[in-house]
XYZ file of C-alpha atoms in Angstrom:
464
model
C -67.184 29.717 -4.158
C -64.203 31.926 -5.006
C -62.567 31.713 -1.238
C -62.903 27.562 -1.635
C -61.034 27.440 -4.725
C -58.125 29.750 -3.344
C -58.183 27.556 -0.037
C -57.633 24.370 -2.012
C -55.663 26.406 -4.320
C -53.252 27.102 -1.397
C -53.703 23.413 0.067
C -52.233 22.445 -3.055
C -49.331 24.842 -3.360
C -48.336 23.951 -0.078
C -48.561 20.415 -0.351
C -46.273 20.910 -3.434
C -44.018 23.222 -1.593
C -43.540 20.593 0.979
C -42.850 17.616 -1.338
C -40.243 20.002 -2.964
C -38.846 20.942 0.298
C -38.351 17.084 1.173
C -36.539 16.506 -2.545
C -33.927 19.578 -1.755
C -32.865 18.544 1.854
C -32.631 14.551 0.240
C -30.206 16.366 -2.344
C -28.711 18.333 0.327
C -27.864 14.884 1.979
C -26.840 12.794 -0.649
C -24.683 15.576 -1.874
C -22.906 16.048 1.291
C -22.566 12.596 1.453
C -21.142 11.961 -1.647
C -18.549 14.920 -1.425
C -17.343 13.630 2.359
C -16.920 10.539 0.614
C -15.011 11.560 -1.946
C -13.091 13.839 0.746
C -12.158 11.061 2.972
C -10.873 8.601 -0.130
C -9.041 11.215 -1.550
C -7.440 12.978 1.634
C -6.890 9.705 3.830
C -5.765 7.674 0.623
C -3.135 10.362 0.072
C -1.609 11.323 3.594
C -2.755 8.636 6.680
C -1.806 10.733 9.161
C -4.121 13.909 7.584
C -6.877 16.093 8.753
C -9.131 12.795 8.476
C -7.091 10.607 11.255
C -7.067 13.578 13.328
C -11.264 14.070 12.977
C -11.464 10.020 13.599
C -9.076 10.060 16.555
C -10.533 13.179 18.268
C -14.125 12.458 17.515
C -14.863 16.106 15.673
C -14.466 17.596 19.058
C -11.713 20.192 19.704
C -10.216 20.178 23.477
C -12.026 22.743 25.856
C -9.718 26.186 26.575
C -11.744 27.659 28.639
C -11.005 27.263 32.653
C -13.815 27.331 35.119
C -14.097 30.521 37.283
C -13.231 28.507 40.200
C -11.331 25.121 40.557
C -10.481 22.944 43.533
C -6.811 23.483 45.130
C -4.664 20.765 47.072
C -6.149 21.550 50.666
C -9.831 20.421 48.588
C -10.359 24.505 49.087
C -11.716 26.389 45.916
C -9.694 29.663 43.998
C -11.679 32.529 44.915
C -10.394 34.780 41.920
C -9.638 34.556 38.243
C -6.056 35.188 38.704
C -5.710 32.474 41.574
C -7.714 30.120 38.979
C -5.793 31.060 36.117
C -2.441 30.566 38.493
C -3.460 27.301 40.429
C -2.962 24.899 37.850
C 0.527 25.789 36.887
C 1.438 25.255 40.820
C -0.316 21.735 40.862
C 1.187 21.079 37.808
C 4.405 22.058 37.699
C 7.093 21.435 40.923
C 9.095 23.789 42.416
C 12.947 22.539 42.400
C 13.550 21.863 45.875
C 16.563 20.454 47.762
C 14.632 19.081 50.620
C 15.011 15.558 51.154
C 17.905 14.866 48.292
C 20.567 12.465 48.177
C 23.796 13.115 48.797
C 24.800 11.279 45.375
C 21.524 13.852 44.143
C 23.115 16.707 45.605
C 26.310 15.582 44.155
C 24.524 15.686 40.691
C 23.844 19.419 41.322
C 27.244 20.245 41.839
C 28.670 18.862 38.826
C 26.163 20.174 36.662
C 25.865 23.658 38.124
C 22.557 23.658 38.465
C 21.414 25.568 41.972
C 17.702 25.247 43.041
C 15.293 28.105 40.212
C 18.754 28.410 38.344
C 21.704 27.414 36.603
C 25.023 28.494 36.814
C 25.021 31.311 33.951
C 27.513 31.696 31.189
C 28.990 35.431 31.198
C 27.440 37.675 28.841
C 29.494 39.317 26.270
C 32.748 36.740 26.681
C 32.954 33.997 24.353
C 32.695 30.386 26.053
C 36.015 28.175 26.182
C 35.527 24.203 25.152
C 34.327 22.686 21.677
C 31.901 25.945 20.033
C 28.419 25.572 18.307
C 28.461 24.964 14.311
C 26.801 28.745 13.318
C 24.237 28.695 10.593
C 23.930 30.544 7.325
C 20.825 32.055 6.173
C 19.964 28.793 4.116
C 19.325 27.233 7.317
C 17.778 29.506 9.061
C 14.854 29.885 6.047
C 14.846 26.117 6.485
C 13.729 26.386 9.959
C 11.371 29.203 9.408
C 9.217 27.455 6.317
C 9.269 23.711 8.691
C 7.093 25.302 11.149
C 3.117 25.826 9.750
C 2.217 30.040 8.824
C -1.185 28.965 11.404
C 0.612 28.518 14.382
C -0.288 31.413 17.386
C 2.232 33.666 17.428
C 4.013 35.102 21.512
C 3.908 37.789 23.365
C 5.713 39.911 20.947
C 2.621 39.515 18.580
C 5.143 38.305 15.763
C 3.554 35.735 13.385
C 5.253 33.201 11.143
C 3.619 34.432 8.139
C 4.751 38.188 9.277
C 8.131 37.008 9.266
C 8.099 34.927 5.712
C 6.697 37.341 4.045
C 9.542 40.194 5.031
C 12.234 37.018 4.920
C 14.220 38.985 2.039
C 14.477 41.737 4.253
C 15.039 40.077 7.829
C 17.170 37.139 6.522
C 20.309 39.010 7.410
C 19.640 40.895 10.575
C 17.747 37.205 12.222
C 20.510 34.635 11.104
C 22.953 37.322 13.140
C 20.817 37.422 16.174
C 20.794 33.458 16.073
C 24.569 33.007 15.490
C 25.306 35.949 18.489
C 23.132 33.234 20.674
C 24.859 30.534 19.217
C 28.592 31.749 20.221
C 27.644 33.226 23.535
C 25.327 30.018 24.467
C 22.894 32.464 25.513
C 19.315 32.420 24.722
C 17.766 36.369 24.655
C 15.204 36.378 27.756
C 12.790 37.967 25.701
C 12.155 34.661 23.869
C 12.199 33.077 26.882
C 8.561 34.753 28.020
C 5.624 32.753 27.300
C 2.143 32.894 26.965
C 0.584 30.270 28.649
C -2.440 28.465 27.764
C -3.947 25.018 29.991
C -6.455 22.890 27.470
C -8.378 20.349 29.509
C -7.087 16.765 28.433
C -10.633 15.306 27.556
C -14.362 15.551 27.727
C -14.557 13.525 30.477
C -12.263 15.015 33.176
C -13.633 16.860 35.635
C -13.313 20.446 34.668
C -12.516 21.479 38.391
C -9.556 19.450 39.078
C -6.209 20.739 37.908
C -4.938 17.757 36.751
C -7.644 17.532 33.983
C -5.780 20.373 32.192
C -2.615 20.475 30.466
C -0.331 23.387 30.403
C 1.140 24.185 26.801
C 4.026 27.460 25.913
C 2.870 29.817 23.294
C 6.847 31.303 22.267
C 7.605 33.616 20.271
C 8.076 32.832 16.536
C 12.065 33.604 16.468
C 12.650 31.341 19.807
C 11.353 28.385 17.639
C 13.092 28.713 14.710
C 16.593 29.077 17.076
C 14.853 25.942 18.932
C 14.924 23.879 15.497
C 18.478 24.671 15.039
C 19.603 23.707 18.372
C 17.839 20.406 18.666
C 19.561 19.960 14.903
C 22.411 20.110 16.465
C 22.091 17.934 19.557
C 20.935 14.982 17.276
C 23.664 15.041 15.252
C 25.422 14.607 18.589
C 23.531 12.018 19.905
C 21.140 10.010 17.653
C 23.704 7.416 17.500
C 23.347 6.406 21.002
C 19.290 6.939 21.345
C 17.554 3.729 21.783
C 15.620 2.252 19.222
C 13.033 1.287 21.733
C 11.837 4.746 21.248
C 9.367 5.343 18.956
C 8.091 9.176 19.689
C 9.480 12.179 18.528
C 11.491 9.879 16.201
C 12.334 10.029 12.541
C 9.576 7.618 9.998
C 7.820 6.299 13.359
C 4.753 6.679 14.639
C 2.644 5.450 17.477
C 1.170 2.469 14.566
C 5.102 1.161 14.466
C 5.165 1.006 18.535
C 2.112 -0.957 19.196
C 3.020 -3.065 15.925
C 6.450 -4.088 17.974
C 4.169 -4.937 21.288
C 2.023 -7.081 19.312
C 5.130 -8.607 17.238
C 6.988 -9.073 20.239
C 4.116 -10.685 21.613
C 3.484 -13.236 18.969
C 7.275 -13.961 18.847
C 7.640 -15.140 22.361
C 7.610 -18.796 22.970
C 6.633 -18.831 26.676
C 3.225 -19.957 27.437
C 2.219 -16.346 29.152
C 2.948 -12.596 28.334
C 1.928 -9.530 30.394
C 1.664 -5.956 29.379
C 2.077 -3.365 32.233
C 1.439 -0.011 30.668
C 2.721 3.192 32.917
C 1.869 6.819 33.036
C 4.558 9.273 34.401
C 2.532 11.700 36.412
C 3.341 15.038 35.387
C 6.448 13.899 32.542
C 7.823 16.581 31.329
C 6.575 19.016 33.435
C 8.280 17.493 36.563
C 11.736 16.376 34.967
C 14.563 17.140 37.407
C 16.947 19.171 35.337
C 20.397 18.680 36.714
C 19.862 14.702 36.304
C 18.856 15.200 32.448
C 21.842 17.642 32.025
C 24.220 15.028 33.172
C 22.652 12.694 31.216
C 23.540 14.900 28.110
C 27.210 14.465 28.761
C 26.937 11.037 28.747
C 25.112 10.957 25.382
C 28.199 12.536 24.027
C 26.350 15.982 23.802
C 29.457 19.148 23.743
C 29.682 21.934 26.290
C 28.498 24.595 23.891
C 25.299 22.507 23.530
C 24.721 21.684 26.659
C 25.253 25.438 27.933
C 22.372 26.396 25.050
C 19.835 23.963 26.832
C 21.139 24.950 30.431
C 20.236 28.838 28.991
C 16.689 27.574 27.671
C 15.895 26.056 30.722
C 16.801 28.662 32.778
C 14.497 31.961 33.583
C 11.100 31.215 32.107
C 8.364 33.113 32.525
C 4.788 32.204 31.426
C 1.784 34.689 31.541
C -1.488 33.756 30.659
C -3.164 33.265 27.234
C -6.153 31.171 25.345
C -4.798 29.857 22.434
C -2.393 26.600 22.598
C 0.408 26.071 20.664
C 3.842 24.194 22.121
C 7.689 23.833 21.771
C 10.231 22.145 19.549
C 12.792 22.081 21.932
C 10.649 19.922 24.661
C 10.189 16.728 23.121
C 13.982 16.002 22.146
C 14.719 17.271 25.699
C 12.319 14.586 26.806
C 13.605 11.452 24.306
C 17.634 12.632 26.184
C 15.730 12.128 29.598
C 14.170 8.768 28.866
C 17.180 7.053 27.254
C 18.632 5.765 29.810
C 15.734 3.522 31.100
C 15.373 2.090 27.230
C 19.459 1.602 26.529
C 20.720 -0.369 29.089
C 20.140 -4.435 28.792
C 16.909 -5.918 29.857
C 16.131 -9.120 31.776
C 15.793 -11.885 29.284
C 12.150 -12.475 28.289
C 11.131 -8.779 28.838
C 10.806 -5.854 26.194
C 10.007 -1.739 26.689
C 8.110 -0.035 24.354
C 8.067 3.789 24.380
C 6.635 6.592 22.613
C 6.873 9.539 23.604
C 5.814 9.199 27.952
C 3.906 5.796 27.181
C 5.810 3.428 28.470
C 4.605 -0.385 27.703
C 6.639 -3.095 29.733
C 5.956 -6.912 28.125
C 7.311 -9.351 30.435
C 7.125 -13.077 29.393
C 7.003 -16.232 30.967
C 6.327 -19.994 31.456
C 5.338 -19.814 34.765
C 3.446 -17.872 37.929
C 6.961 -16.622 39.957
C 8.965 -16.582 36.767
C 6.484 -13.631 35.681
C 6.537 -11.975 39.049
C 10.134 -12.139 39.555
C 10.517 -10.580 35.707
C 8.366 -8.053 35.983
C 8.967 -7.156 39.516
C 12.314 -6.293 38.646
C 11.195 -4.294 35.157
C 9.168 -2.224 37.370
C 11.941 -1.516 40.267
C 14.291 -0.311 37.121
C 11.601 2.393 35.983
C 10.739 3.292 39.549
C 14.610 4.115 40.176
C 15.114 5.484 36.885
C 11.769 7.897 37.952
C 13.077 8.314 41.391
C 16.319 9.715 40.167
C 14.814 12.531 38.242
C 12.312 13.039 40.909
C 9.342 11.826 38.936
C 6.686 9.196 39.805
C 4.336 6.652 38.043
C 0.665 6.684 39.028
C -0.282 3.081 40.188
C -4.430 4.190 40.038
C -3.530 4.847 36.347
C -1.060 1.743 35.682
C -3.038 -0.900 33.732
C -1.954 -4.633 33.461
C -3.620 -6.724 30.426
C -2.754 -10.427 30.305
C -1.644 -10.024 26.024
C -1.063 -14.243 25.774
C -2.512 -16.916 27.775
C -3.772 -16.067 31.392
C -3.589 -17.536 34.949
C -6.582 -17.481 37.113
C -8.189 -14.387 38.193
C -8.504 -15.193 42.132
C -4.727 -15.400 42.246
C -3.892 -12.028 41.000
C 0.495 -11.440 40.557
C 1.776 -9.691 43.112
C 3.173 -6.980 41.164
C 4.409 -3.467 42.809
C 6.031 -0.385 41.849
C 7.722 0.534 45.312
C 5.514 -0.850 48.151
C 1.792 0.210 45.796
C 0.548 -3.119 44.430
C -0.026 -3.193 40.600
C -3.876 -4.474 39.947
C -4.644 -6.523 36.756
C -7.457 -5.070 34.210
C -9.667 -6.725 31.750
C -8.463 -4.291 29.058
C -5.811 -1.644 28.737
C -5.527 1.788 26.933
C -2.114 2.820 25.450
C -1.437 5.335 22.638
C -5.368 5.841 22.015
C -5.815 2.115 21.557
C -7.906 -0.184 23.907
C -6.370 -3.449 23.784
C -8.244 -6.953 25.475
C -6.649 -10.291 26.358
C -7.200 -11.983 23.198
C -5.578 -8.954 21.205
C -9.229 -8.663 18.728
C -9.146 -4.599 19.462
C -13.099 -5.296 19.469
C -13.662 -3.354 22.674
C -11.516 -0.170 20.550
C -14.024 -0.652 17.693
C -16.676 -0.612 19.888
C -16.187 2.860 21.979
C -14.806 4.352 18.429
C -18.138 3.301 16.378
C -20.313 5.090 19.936
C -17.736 8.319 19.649
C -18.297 8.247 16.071
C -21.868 7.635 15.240
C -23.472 10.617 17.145
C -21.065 12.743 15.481
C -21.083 11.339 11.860
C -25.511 11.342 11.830
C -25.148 15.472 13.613
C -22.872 16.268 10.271
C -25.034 14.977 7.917
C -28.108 16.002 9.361
């Protein structure tokens, strides 16, 4: 009789055990809940562009570091060692300057800029430059270009952190803001800040983690090499913000990719012609592929002085990246690309056409009242960007190009005949530009869509 009671006794306990149980992980939930809530209105409500926008955008995920211990090489061959693996990429990647098949107006460029194949003509150590000399900085500045850049950022090769180097700032404030003004007189950046660690992140869940191409290459530099970077590119906007176009919208003062698709939507609405198109282009490569002695030219003409453009000319010059696992990037890079891409956004368009830009995302809007008056128009938009591309030895990927109809629509059967060089452009039912997914009708209901099946799985895994 006595083991019957303790079995129900124990039936009983567990029974309340298990209701319990159930009543903690409901409180567990709802209080979670309530305090992600609370996070997201109080976080996103405050700052937009926060740690929230950056969850929502990426999905919770963080990119993938980690390369595969073999990948596929251009002859469809595999690496058959880490160090070939780890190399590969950076050769698919990024070009070798090469003077085979240049133009003689090309080759022209070279001359006049001074800028051989793997090098540029050097400045002499240890003699002080002739022409117009770089402003110096004071040790106000250079704190102000140390505290702009986050304490979490990776530190180089020389294992120097940012928060290392704030915390002994009354100490090093002197000795650094001489090192950057020797650099600034002599135009000479030290090689030693020059070496990078280099880390490739693959660009997205769904690219094939055996292709080169689905990884992106990023610079971990030393702490002091961005600081001097801040100061430099200081110095070449003062120069030549004036004459940047205000067509582009990345790496650009109070805008933001929300301001650039608001002006291909506005511009869109605006038109009075029956039809408008939007061709959106990918540069392959970009940055990584920029012909240098074009862009240096290019500085000239932007009204950039010889002292500057001998500092860039020295950053550009004698790189070396060794392998890491931790990406960070440059400040210098994305002014250097907003210089490279002015020219195809200044000049004067063809009435009835528009570029967008931000950052590499180009969007061309081409409007029109009728079939050949929209293939003439945007025919000759996309022969400007293929020269413009041509002459700095870069390309646009036609697989990648997408063309969405954003007003009105002629019938599918009788597809444009657009073409960027002799590769026809085909038409798509929507289009992705600057994380966006926009259809012909402009609703974004196809973007709410894929975000609400990124986010869903994600949001229930948290909670749960």
């Amino acid at each position: 009789m006595g083991s019957v009671r303790n079995a129900f006794t124990i039936r009983t306990l567990r029974r309340k055990f298990l209701l319990r149980k159930a009543e903690v992980r409901r409180a567990c939930f709802r209080a979670k809940r309530d305090a992600w809530r609370e996070f997201v209105t109080e976080v996103g409500n405050n700052d937009p562009w926060s740690s929230v926008y950056r969850w929502a955008k990426s999905g919770g995920k963080r990119p993938s570091t980690e390369l595969p211990a073999s990948i596929r090489k251009l002859d469809e061959s595999f690496t058959s060692s880490l160090r070939e693996t780890d190399e590969n990429p950076l050769e698919q990647l990024v070009l070798e300057d090469s003077e085979r098949n240049e133009s003689a107006e090309q080759m022209a460029v070279r001359r006049e800029t001074g800028v051989s194949v793997g090098s540029f003509a050097p400045v002499r150590p240890g003699l002080t430059p002739s022409g117009h000399p770089v402003k110096l900085c004071d040790t106000d500045e250079v704190k102000a270009a140390l505290w702009r850049i986050e304490s979490n950022k990776a530190a180089g090769l020389d294992g120097i952190t940012l928060r290392i180097l704030k915390q002994a700032w009354p100490v090093l404030a002197e000795p650094i803001t001489h090192a950057f003004n020797c650099a600034l007189r002599f135009r000479v950046i030290p090689s030693t800040w020059k070496d990078a660690a280099l880390v490739v992140i693959r660009k997205g869940p769904g690219k094939d983690p055996m292709e080169a191409k689905s990884y992106r290459p990023i610079s971990l530099l030393p702490a002091l090499a961005k600081m001097l970077e801040g100061i430099i590119v200081a110095r070449i906007r003062t120069d030549t913000d004036s004459r940047m176009s205000a067509r582009q919208y990345g790496f650009t003062k109070n805008r933001s990719t929300v301001d650039a698709i608001d002006r291909v939507l506005g511009w869109t609405v605006e038109r009075t012609e029956k039809y408008v198109l939007g061709i959106f282009l990918e540069i392959t490569g970009a940055f990584d592929c920029l012909w240098w002695p074009r862009f240096i030219k290019k500085m000239q003409s932007n009204g950039c002085s010889d002292g500057l453009i001998d500092l860039t000319k020295s950053y550009l010059d004698g790189r070396q990246a060794h392998i890491s696992r931790c990406p960070q990037g440059s400040q210098f890079g994305p002014d250097l690309w907003k210089q490279a891409m002015n020219p195809l956004l200044s000049d004067e368009l063809t009435v009835g056409t528009e570029i967008v830009a931000y950052a590499d995302d180009l969007a061309i809007l081409v409007a029109g009242k009728y079939r050949r008056e929209l293939t003439e128009r945007a025919n000759k938009m996309l022969e400007r960007a293929r020269q413009w591309a041509n002459e700095r030895k870069l390309s646009f990927s036609t697989a990648k190009t997408q063309t969405l109809w954003l007003k009105g629509s002629l019938t599918p059967q009788k597809p444009l005949d657009l073409r960027i060089g002799e590769l026809k452009v085909k038409m798509t039912p929507t289009a992705k530009y600057l994380g966006d997914t926009f259809d012909q009708k402009r609703t974004f209901m196809n973007h709410l869509a894929e975000k609400r099946a990124t986010q869903w799985g994600y949001t229930v895994g948290y909670y749960l």
